[in-house]
Amino acid sequence: MNSSQTGAEPVRHGVDWSRALALHSAERASFSLNNPNSAALAQRAARHMLFGVPLHWMTDWSTPFPLSVAQASGAQVVDVDAHVYADFCLGDTGAMFGHAPRPVAEALARQSELGYTAMMPSEDAVWVAEELTRRFGLPVWQFALSASDANRFMLRWLRAATGRSKILVFNGCYHGTVDDVFVDLVDGQARQRDSLLGQVSDLTATTVVVEFNDLEALEAALSSGEVACVLAEPVMTNIGMVLPQDGYWAAAQEIIERHGSLLVLDETHTISSGPGGYTMQHGLRPDALVLGKPVGGGVPCAVYGFSLSLATRIEQAKRAAPPGHSGVGTTLTANMLSMAAMRANLGQVMTDEAYERMFALAEQLAQGLVEAIARHRLPWCVTRVGARTEFQFSTVAPINGSAAELILDSQLEHIIHLYLLNRGMLITPFHNMMLVCPDTEPHDIVRFLQIFDACLAQLCGT
């Protein structure tokens, strides 16, 4: 089931739908009544911003009008009406290690008096590259301002290094705003995503798409020898979490290597798996790796790394090219402010100890969700990847993007999200994903689970 449903059915994903619609109406009224300052800001914003928000997807929250933030610290957010929230969204991983971590705040304060950007390397950049090598095993690194840019730059470098124009992605993938990846499988055929605005080129000419967990499809797609790289999250996370099946990545890596393609892992979300991401936690061997939002503690920045052999090929391609702008990088790339933030975050916040705490909290959350779902006899499941947890409207977790899309239900998601938000609990506005950070407290999880259980009781009449 998906968001195109009309809501006429009596039961939807195990939920009494008439009760769900009544609950939604009541929660919208409650939000509107209790957030006058956010309402006033929304009215002002409507006059001077497209869609009334800084970025259009800020209207995708479950609220009748945007909720405006006043401050965020640790695992808490305070809105402009002084409501305090336990934050399980954490900027959809941008603040995966908490809002305004003290070491990062202190580093930014120091750097603010020493300069923001100079278009030159700094000692912090060297330290960060060395630390990334230690964590991920890849010896050569570059920087960007977002994972979208890092992925975009990576594709340019790899096409230049291999002389191949095509890339391969998985159906339902997410790699930021890189146009090349907005290709889906529709009835078994590659088709440019309808939602991609303003794109005039035919992306299907250079982007190949197959289902995740389908080794035969991967083998067939790479057999032409035209694919420069496979760009993938080790676990799909943005269409709902899709885990690799046992043995999938070992076999997939062998296929990719045999056909002379390269493997690029986007760890922006799966850094929830551990200090070296899913890559090190599960012994994967990518040729290149991208990491975005979380690496700077909330400051815009990203990193991307290469194996030594690939870095050599890239440097050769650059030196052989005519002089001029390569189309890679911006003048703000690796600015001093973001490098200081990354050094502080990697060195003092993204520690082994922090991950151990996050994993224990996430396990507490996941187990509580399982118990609540079972108590109300709902046909849902719970999926967890390190500090990232999600409940999905299916008895078993989906195995590919098509299966994940079929169980999405944005209307039901919004009802649940708004119920939680009105009681001081934030989760991501997209599907049902929750993060914990080092500042999350066990009592936050206990309270979250109590509210979640009460929401299910309202939805089911139990």
PDB file of C-alpha atoms in Angstrom, residues 84-258:
ATOM      1  CA  VAL A  84      10.816  20.779  24.234  1.00  0.00           C
ATOM      2  CA  TYR A  85      11.216  17.632  22.136  1.00  0.00           C
ATOM      3  CA  ALA A  86      13.234  14.470  22.536  1.00  0.00           C
ATOM      4  CA  ASP A  87      14.797  14.384  19.085  1.00  0.00           C
ATOM      5  CA  PHE A  88      14.980  11.019  17.326  1.00  0.00           C
ATOM      6  CA  CYS A  89      15.217  12.694  13.909  1.00  0.00           C
ATOM      7  CA  LEU A  90      18.552  14.449  14.515  1.00  0.00           C
ATOM      8  CA  GLY A  91      18.421  16.361  11.263  1.00  0.00           C
ATOM      9  CA  ASP A  92      17.907  13.113   9.342  1.00  0.00           C
ATOM     10  CA  THR A  93      21.514  12.161  10.244  1.00  0.00           C
ATOM     11  CA  GLY A  94      22.985  15.682   9.932  1.00  0.00           C
ATOM     12  CA  ALA A  95      23.135  15.742  13.742  1.00  0.00           C
ATOM     13  CA  MET A  96      23.562  11.984  14.176  1.00  0.00           C
ATOM     14  CA  PHE A  97      25.947  12.543  17.093  1.00  0.00           C
ATOM     15  CA  GLY A  98      23.803  15.181  18.778  1.00  0.00           C
ATOM     16  CA  HIS A  99      23.085  18.842  18.229  1.00  0.00           C
ATOM     17  CA  ALA A 100      25.954  21.249  18.821  1.00  0.00           C
ATOM     18  CA  PRO A 101      28.424  18.727  20.347  1.00  0.00           C
ATOM     19  CA  ARG A 102      30.604  20.655  22.758  1.00  0.00           C
ATOM     20  CA  PRO A 103      33.971  19.745  21.169  1.00  0.00           C
ATOM     21  CA  VAL A 104      32.678  20.908  17.792  1.00  0.00           C
ATOM     22  CA  ALA A 105      31.193  24.106  19.235  1.00  0.00           C
ATOM     23  CA  GLU A 106      34.488  24.901  20.934  1.00  0.00           C
ATOM     24  CA  ALA A 107      36.464  24.186  17.762  1.00  0.00           C
ATOM     25  CA  LEU A 108      34.170  26.456  15.755  1.00  0.00           C
ATOM     26  CA  ALA A 109      34.505  29.227  18.314  1.00  0.00           C
ATOM     27  CA  ARG A 110      38.297  29.026  18.143  1.00  0.00           C
ATOM     28  CA  GLN A 111      38.336  28.889  14.354  1.00  0.00           C
ATOM     29  CA  SER A 112      35.907  31.807  14.073  1.00  0.00           C
ATOM     30  CA  GLU A 113      38.734  34.094  15.183  1.00  0.00           C
ATOM     31  CA  LEU A 114      41.301  32.436  12.917  1.00  0.00           C
ATOM     32  CA  GLY A 115      39.451  32.616   9.625  1.00  0.00           C
ATOM     33  CA  TYR A 116      36.671  30.806   7.796  1.00  0.00           C
ATOM     34  CA  THR A 117      37.906  30.175   4.268  1.00  0.00           C
ATOM     35  CA  ALA A 118      41.105  30.889   2.329  1.00  0.00           C
ATOM     36  CA  MET A 119      41.067  28.422  -0.597  1.00  0.00           C
ATOM     37  CA  MET A 120      44.248  26.841   0.784  1.00  0.00           C
ATOM     38  CA  PRO A 121      44.998  23.636   2.713  1.00  0.00           C
ATOM     39  CA  SER A 122      45.208  23.628   6.501  1.00  0.00           C
ATOM     40  CA  GLU A 123      46.790  21.338   9.067  1.00  0.00           C
ATOM     41  CA  ASP A 124      43.298  20.215  10.110  1.00  0.00           C
ATOM     42  CA  ALA A 125      42.759  18.837   6.602  1.00  0.00           C
ATOM     43  CA  VAL A 126      45.849  16.655   6.912  1.00  0.00           C
ATOM     44  CA  TRP A 127      44.743  15.351  10.304  1.00  0.00           C
ATOM     45  CA  VAL A 128      41.238  14.567   9.021  1.00  0.00           C
ATOM     46  CA  ALA A 129      42.567  12.691   5.971  1.00  0.00           C
ATOM     47  CA  GLU A 130      44.867  10.633   8.201  1.00  0.00           C
ATOM     48  CA  GLU A 131      41.993   9.810  10.557  1.00  0.00           C
ATOM     49  CA  LEU A 132      39.689   8.832   7.691  1.00  0.00           C
ATOM     50  CA  THR A 133      42.404   6.479   6.402  1.00  0.00           C
ATOM     51  CA  ARG A 134      42.650   4.876   9.843  1.00  0.00           C
ATOM     52  CA  ARG A 135      38.884   4.398  10.075  1.00  0.00           C
ATOM     53  CA  PHE A 136      38.021   3.282   6.563  1.00  0.00           C
ATOM     54  CA  GLY A 137      41.259   1.810   5.176  1.00  0.00           C
ATOM     55  CA  LEU A 138      41.220   3.949   2.025  1.00  0.00           C
ATOM     56  CA  PRO A 139      44.469   5.972   1.819  1.00  0.00           C
ATOM     57  CA  VAL A 140      43.562   9.005  -0.348  1.00  0.00           C
ATOM     58  CA  TRP A 141      40.832  11.598   0.372  1.00  0.00           C
ATOM     59  CA  GLN A 142      39.111  14.709  -0.937  1.00  0.00           C
ATOM     60  CA  PHE A 143      36.493  17.038   0.523  1.00  0.00           C
ATOM     61  CA  ALA A 144      33.151  18.600  -0.390  1.00  0.00           C
ATOM     62  CA  LEU A 145      30.349  20.605   1.219  1.00  0.00           C
ATOM     63  CA  SER A 146      27.698  17.867   1.048  1.00  0.00           C
ATOM     64  CA  ALA A 147      27.361  14.189   0.218  1.00  0.00           C
ATOM     65  CA  SER A 148      25.464  15.227  -2.914  1.00  0.00           C
ATOM     66  CA  ASP A 149      28.514  17.129  -4.113  1.00  0.00           C
ATOM     67  CA  ALA A 150      30.861  14.349  -3.032  1.00  0.00           C
ATOM     68  CA  ASN A 151      28.846  11.785  -5.017  1.00  0.00           C
ATOM     69  CA  ARG A 152      28.687  14.124  -8.005  1.00  0.00           C
ATOM     70  CA  PHE A 153      32.447  14.723  -7.930  1.00  0.00           C
ATOM     71  CA  MET A 154      33.116  11.015  -7.412  1.00  0.00           C
ATOM     72  CA  LEU A 155      31.190  10.107 -10.562  1.00  0.00           C
ATOM     73  CA  ARG A 156      33.206  12.634 -12.581  1.00  0.00           C
ATOM     74  CA  TRP A 157      36.508  11.292 -11.326  1.00  0.00           C
ATOM     75  CA  LEU A 158      35.577   7.660 -11.928  1.00  0.00           C
ATOM     76  CA  ARG A 159      34.274   8.270 -15.426  1.00  0.00           C
ATOM     77  CA  ALA A 160      37.501  10.097 -16.205  1.00  0.00           C
ATOM     78  CA  ALA A 161      39.662   7.363 -14.679  1.00  0.00           C
ATOM     79  CA  THR A 162      37.903   4.426 -16.364  1.00  0.00           C
ATOM     80  CA  GLY A 163      36.942   5.952 -19.698  1.00  0.00           C
ATOM     81  CA  ARG A 164      33.459   4.476 -19.138  1.00  0.00           C
ATOM     82  CA  SER A 165      30.381   6.689 -19.187  1.00  0.00           C
ATOM     83  CA  LYS A 166      27.753   4.539 -17.453  1.00  0.00           C
ATOM     84  CA  ILE A 167      27.016   4.070 -13.769  1.00  0.00           C
ATOM     85  CA  LEU A 168      24.822   1.521 -11.977  1.00  0.00           C
ATOM     86  CA  VAL A 169      22.497   2.264  -9.065  1.00  0.00           C
ATOM     87  CA  PHE A 170      19.877   0.259  -7.195  1.00  0.00           C
ATOM     88  CA  ASN A 171      16.158   0.808  -7.634  1.00  0.00           C
ATOM     89  CA  GLY A 172      14.862   3.204  -4.992  1.00  0.00           C
ATOM     90  CA  CYS A 173      18.354   4.429  -4.113  1.00  0.00           C
ATOM     91  CA  TYR A 174      19.180   7.761  -2.532  1.00  0.00           C
ATOM     92  CA  HIS A 175      22.414   9.659  -3.052  1.00  0.00           C
ATOM     93  CA  GLY A 176      21.314  13.234  -2.492  1.00  0.00           C
ATOM     94  CA  THR A 177      20.600  15.559  -5.392  1.00  0.00           C
ATOM     95  CA  VAL A 178      22.838  13.869  -7.972  1.00  0.00           C
ATOM     96  CA  ASP A 179      20.744  13.857 -11.137  1.00  0.00           C
ATOM     97  CA  ASP A 180      22.353  10.669 -12.474  1.00  0.00           C
ATOM     98  CA  VAL A 181      20.746   8.504  -9.774  1.00  0.00           C
ATOM     99  CA  PHE A 182      17.120   9.559 -10.349  1.00  0.00           C
ATOM    100  CA  VAL A 183      16.350   6.478 -12.439  1.00  0.00           C
ATOM    101  CA  ASP A 184      13.886   3.804 -11.321  1.00  0.00           C
ATOM    102  CA  LEU A 185      12.716   0.412 -12.495  1.00  0.00           C
ATOM    103  CA  VAL A 186       9.134   0.590 -13.736  1.00  0.00           C
ATOM    104  CA  ASP A 187       7.701  -2.703 -14.977  1.00  0.00           C
ATOM    105  CA  GLY A 188      11.252  -3.958 -15.346  1.00  0.00           C
ATOM    106  CA  GLN A 189      12.386  -1.005 -17.459  1.00  0.00           C
ATOM    107  CA  ALA A 190      14.666   1.885 -16.494  1.00  0.00           C
ATOM    108  CA  ARG A 191      12.758   5.152 -16.373  1.00  0.00           C
ATOM    109  CA  GLN A 192      13.755   8.628 -15.297  1.00  0.00           C
ATOM    110  CA  ARG A 193      12.001   9.492 -12.046  1.00  0.00           C
ATOM    111  CA  ASP A 194       8.903  11.593 -12.687  1.00  0.00           C
ATOM    112  CA  SER A 195       9.607  13.828  -9.700  1.00  0.00           C
ATOM    113  CA  LEU A 196      12.952  15.070 -11.044  1.00  0.00           C
ATOM    114  CA  LEU A 197      12.339  18.676 -12.034  1.00  0.00           C
ATOM    115  CA  GLY A 198      13.998  20.519 -14.895  1.00  0.00           C
ATOM    116  CA  GLN A 199      16.198  17.701 -16.187  1.00  0.00           C
ATOM    117  CA  VAL A 200      16.499  17.881 -19.984  1.00  0.00           C
ATOM    118  CA  SER A 201      18.989  15.044 -20.592  1.00  0.00           C
ATOM    119  CA  ASP A 202      17.970  11.402 -20.877  1.00  0.00           C
ATOM    120  CA  LEU A 203      19.500   9.883 -17.762  1.00  0.00           C
ATOM    121  CA  THR A 204      18.694   6.333 -18.856  1.00  0.00           C
ATOM    122  CA  ALA A 205      21.363   6.644 -21.558  1.00  0.00           C
ATOM    123  CA  THR A 206      24.117   6.571 -18.919  1.00  0.00           C
ATOM    124  CA  THR A 207      22.467   5.202 -15.767  1.00  0.00           C
ATOM    125  CA  VAL A 208      21.715   1.497 -15.352  1.00  0.00           C
ATOM    126  CA  VAL A 209      19.351   0.438 -12.574  1.00  0.00           C
ATOM    127  CA  VAL A 210      18.752  -3.001 -11.026  1.00  0.00           C
ATOM    128  CA  GLU A 211      17.103  -4.286  -7.865  1.00  0.00           C
ATOM    129  CA  PHE A 212      19.126  -4.535  -4.657  1.00  0.00           C
ATOM    130  CA  ASN A 213      19.871  -8.121  -3.558  1.00  0.00           C
ATOM    131  CA  ASP A 214      19.509  -9.429  -7.149  1.00  0.00           C
ATOM    132  CA  LEU A 215      22.882 -10.906  -8.117  1.00  0.00           C
ATOM    133  CA  GLU A 216      21.714 -12.187 -11.507  1.00  0.00           C
ATOM    134  CA  ALA A 217      20.506  -8.725 -12.502  1.00  0.00           C
ATOM    135  CA  LEU A 218      23.786  -7.186 -11.350  1.00  0.00           C
ATOM    136  CA  GLU A 219      25.804  -9.701 -13.371  1.00  0.00           C
ATOM    137  CA  ALA A 220      23.741  -9.076 -16.501  1.00  0.00           C
ATOM    138  CA  ALA A 221      23.911  -5.299 -16.159  1.00  0.00           C
ATOM    139  CA  LEU A 222      27.694  -5.240 -15.791  1.00  0.00           C
ATOM    140  CA  SER A 223      28.451  -7.779 -18.517  1.00  0.00           C
ATOM    141  CA  SER A 224      28.617  -5.145 -21.270  1.00  0.00           C
ATOM    142  CA  GLY A 225      31.798  -3.697 -19.770  1.00  0.00           C
ATOM    143  CA  GLU A 226      30.416  -0.150 -20.058  1.00  0.00           C
ATOM    144  CA  VAL A 227      29.749   0.583 -16.380  1.00  0.00           C
ATOM    145  CA  ALA A 228      32.356   2.735 -14.626  1.00  0.00           C
ATOM    146  CA  CYS A 229      31.056   2.138 -11.128  1.00  0.00           C
ATOM    147  CA  VAL A 230      28.317   0.816  -8.919  1.00  0.00           C
ATOM    148  CA  LEU A 231      27.180   3.564  -6.540  1.00  0.00           C
ATOM    149  CA  ALA A 232      25.388   2.084  -3.545  1.00  0.00           C
ATOM    150  CA  GLU A 233      24.489   2.421   0.079  1.00  0.00           C
ATOM    151  CA  PRO A 234      25.578  -0.808   1.792  1.00  0.00           C
ATOM    152  CA  VAL A 235      22.075  -0.809   3.297  1.00  0.00           C
ATOM    153  CA  MET A 236      19.329   1.031   1.451  1.00  0.00           C
ATOM    154  CA  THR A 237      17.920   3.630   3.833  1.00  0.00           C
ATOM    155  CA  ASN A 238      15.785   6.244   2.145  1.00  0.00           C
ATOM    156  CA  ILE A 239      12.900   4.210   0.736  1.00  0.00           C
ATOM    157  CA  GLY A 240      12.647   2.412   4.021  1.00  0.00           C
ATOM    158  CA  MET A 241      15.535   0.290   5.186  1.00  0.00           C
ATOM    159  CA  VAL A 242      16.466  -2.643   2.958  1.00  0.00           C
ATOM    160  CA  LEU A 243      19.145  -4.933   4.358  1.00  0.00           C
ATOM    161  CA  PRO A 244      21.545  -6.947   2.176  1.00  0.00           C
ATOM    162  CA  GLN A 245      20.771 -10.650   2.250  1.00  0.00           C
ATOM    163  CA  ASP A 246      23.383 -13.015   3.674  1.00  0.00           C
ATOM    164  CA  GLY A 247      26.355 -13.263   1.332  1.00  0.00           C
ATOM    165  CA  TYR A 248      25.065 -10.593  -1.018  1.00  0.00           C
ATOM    166  CA  TRP A 249      27.914  -8.107  -0.760  1.00  0.00           C
ATOM    167  CA  ALA A 250      30.633 -10.782  -0.933  1.00  0.00           C
ATOM    168  CA  ALA A 251      29.170 -12.073  -4.194  1.00  0.00           C
ATOM    169  CA  ALA A 252      28.367  -8.607  -5.535  1.00  0.00           C
ATOM    170  CA  GLN A 253      31.935  -7.395  -4.981  1.00  0.00           C
ATOM    171  CA  GLU A 254      33.283 -10.364  -6.922  1.00  0.00           C
ATOM    172  CA  ILE A 255      30.928  -9.640  -9.831  1.00  0.00           C
ATOM    173  CA  ILE A 256      31.789  -5.933  -9.877  1.00  0.00           C
ATOM    174  CA  GLU A 257      35.521  -6.596  -9.858  1.00  0.00           C
ATOM    175  CA  ARG A 258      35.298  -9.310 -12.513  1.00  0.00           C
TER     176      ARG A 258
END
